[in-house]
Short mmCIF file of C-alpha atoms in Angstrom, two decimals:
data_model
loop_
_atom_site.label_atom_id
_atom_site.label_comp_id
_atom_site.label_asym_id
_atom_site.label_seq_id
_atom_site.Cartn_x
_atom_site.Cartn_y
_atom_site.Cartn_z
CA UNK A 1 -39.58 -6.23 -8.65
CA UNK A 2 -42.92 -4.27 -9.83
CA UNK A 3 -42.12 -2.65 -13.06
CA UNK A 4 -42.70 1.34 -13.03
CA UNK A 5 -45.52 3.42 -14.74
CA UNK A 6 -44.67 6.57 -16.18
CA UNK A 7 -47.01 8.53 -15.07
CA UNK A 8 -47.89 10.72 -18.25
CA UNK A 9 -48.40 9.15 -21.61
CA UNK A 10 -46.65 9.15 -24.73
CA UNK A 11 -49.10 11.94 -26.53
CA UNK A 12 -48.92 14.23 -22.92
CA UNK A 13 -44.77 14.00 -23.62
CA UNK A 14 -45.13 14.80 -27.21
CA UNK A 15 -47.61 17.41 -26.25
CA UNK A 16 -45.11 19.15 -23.92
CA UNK A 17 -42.17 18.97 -26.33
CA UNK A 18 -44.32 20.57 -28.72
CA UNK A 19 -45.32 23.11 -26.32
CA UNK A 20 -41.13 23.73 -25.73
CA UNK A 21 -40.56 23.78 -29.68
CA UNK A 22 -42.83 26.64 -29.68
CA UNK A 23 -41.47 28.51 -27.26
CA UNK A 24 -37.91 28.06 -29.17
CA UNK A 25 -39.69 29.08 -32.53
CA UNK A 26 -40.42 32.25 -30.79
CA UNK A 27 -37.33 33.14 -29.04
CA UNK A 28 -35.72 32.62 -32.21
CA UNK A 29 -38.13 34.66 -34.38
CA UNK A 30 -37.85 37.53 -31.42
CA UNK A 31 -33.99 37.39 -32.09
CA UNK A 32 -34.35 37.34 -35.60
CA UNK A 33 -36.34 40.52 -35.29
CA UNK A 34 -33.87 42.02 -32.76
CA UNK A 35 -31.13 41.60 -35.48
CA UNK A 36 -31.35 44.24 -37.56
CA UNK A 37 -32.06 46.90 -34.67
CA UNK A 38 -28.75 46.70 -33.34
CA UNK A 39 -25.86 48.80 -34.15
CA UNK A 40 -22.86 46.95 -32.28
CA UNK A 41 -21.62 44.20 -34.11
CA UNK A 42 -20.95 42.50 -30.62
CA UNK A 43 -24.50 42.31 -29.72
CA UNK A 44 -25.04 41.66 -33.23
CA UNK A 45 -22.76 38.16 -32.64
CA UNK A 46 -23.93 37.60 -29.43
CA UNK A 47 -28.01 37.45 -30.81
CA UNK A 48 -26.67 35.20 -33.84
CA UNK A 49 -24.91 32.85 -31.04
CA UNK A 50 -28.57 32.38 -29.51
CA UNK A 51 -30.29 31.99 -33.17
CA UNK A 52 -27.78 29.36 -33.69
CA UNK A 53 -28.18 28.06 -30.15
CA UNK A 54 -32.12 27.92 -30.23
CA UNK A 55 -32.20 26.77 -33.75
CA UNK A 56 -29.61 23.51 -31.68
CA UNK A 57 -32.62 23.44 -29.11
CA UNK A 58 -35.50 22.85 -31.89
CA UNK A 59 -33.08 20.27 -33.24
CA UNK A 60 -32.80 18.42 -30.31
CA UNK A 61 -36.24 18.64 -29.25
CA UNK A 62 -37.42 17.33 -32.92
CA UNK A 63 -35.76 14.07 -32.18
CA UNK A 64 -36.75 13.83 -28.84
CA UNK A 65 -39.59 13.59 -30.13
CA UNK A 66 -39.25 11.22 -32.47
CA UNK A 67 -37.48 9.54 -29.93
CA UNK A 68 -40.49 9.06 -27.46
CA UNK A 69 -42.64 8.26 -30.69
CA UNK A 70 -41.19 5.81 -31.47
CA UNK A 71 -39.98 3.71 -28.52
CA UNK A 72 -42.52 5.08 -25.79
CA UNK A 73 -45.16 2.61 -24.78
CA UNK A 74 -47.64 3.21 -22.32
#
C-alpha cells in the first residue's frame, strides 16, 4: 500500500491556522467593542457568550498548531 502525501506542507497549515487565529482575534476585539454599546443585558450576555466562545476557538487553534508543529512531517 503507497503511503499518502499531504498535499500542503507543514508551514502552508501553520500559515492557515494563523490566518484563522486572526480572524478570531478580530471577531473577538469587534465584540469587545460592541460591549459597552448595548443597553440590554441579554445581548449584553449573549456578546460575552461569543467572547468566551472565540477566546475557546484561539485556544484550540493555538494547539493545533502546536500540534502540526510538532508531529507534522512533510
Amino acid at each position: 500500500m503507497k503511503k499518502e502525501i499531504c498535499p500542503m506542507s507543514k508551514e502552508d497549515i501553520i500559515f492557515d491556522f494563523k490566518k484563522g487565529l486572526e480572524a478570531e482575534y478580530r471577531a473577538m476585539g469587534l465584540c469587545e467593542k460592541l460591549l459597552p454599546l448595548l443597553d440590554h443585558e441579554l445581548d449584553k450576555e449573549d456578546i460575552n457568550k461569543i467572547i468566551e466562545d472565540e477566546k475557546e476557538h484561539i485556544e484550540i487553534t493555538n494547539r493545533l498548531i502546536g500540534v502540526v508543529d510538532k508531529y507534522f512531517t512533510d
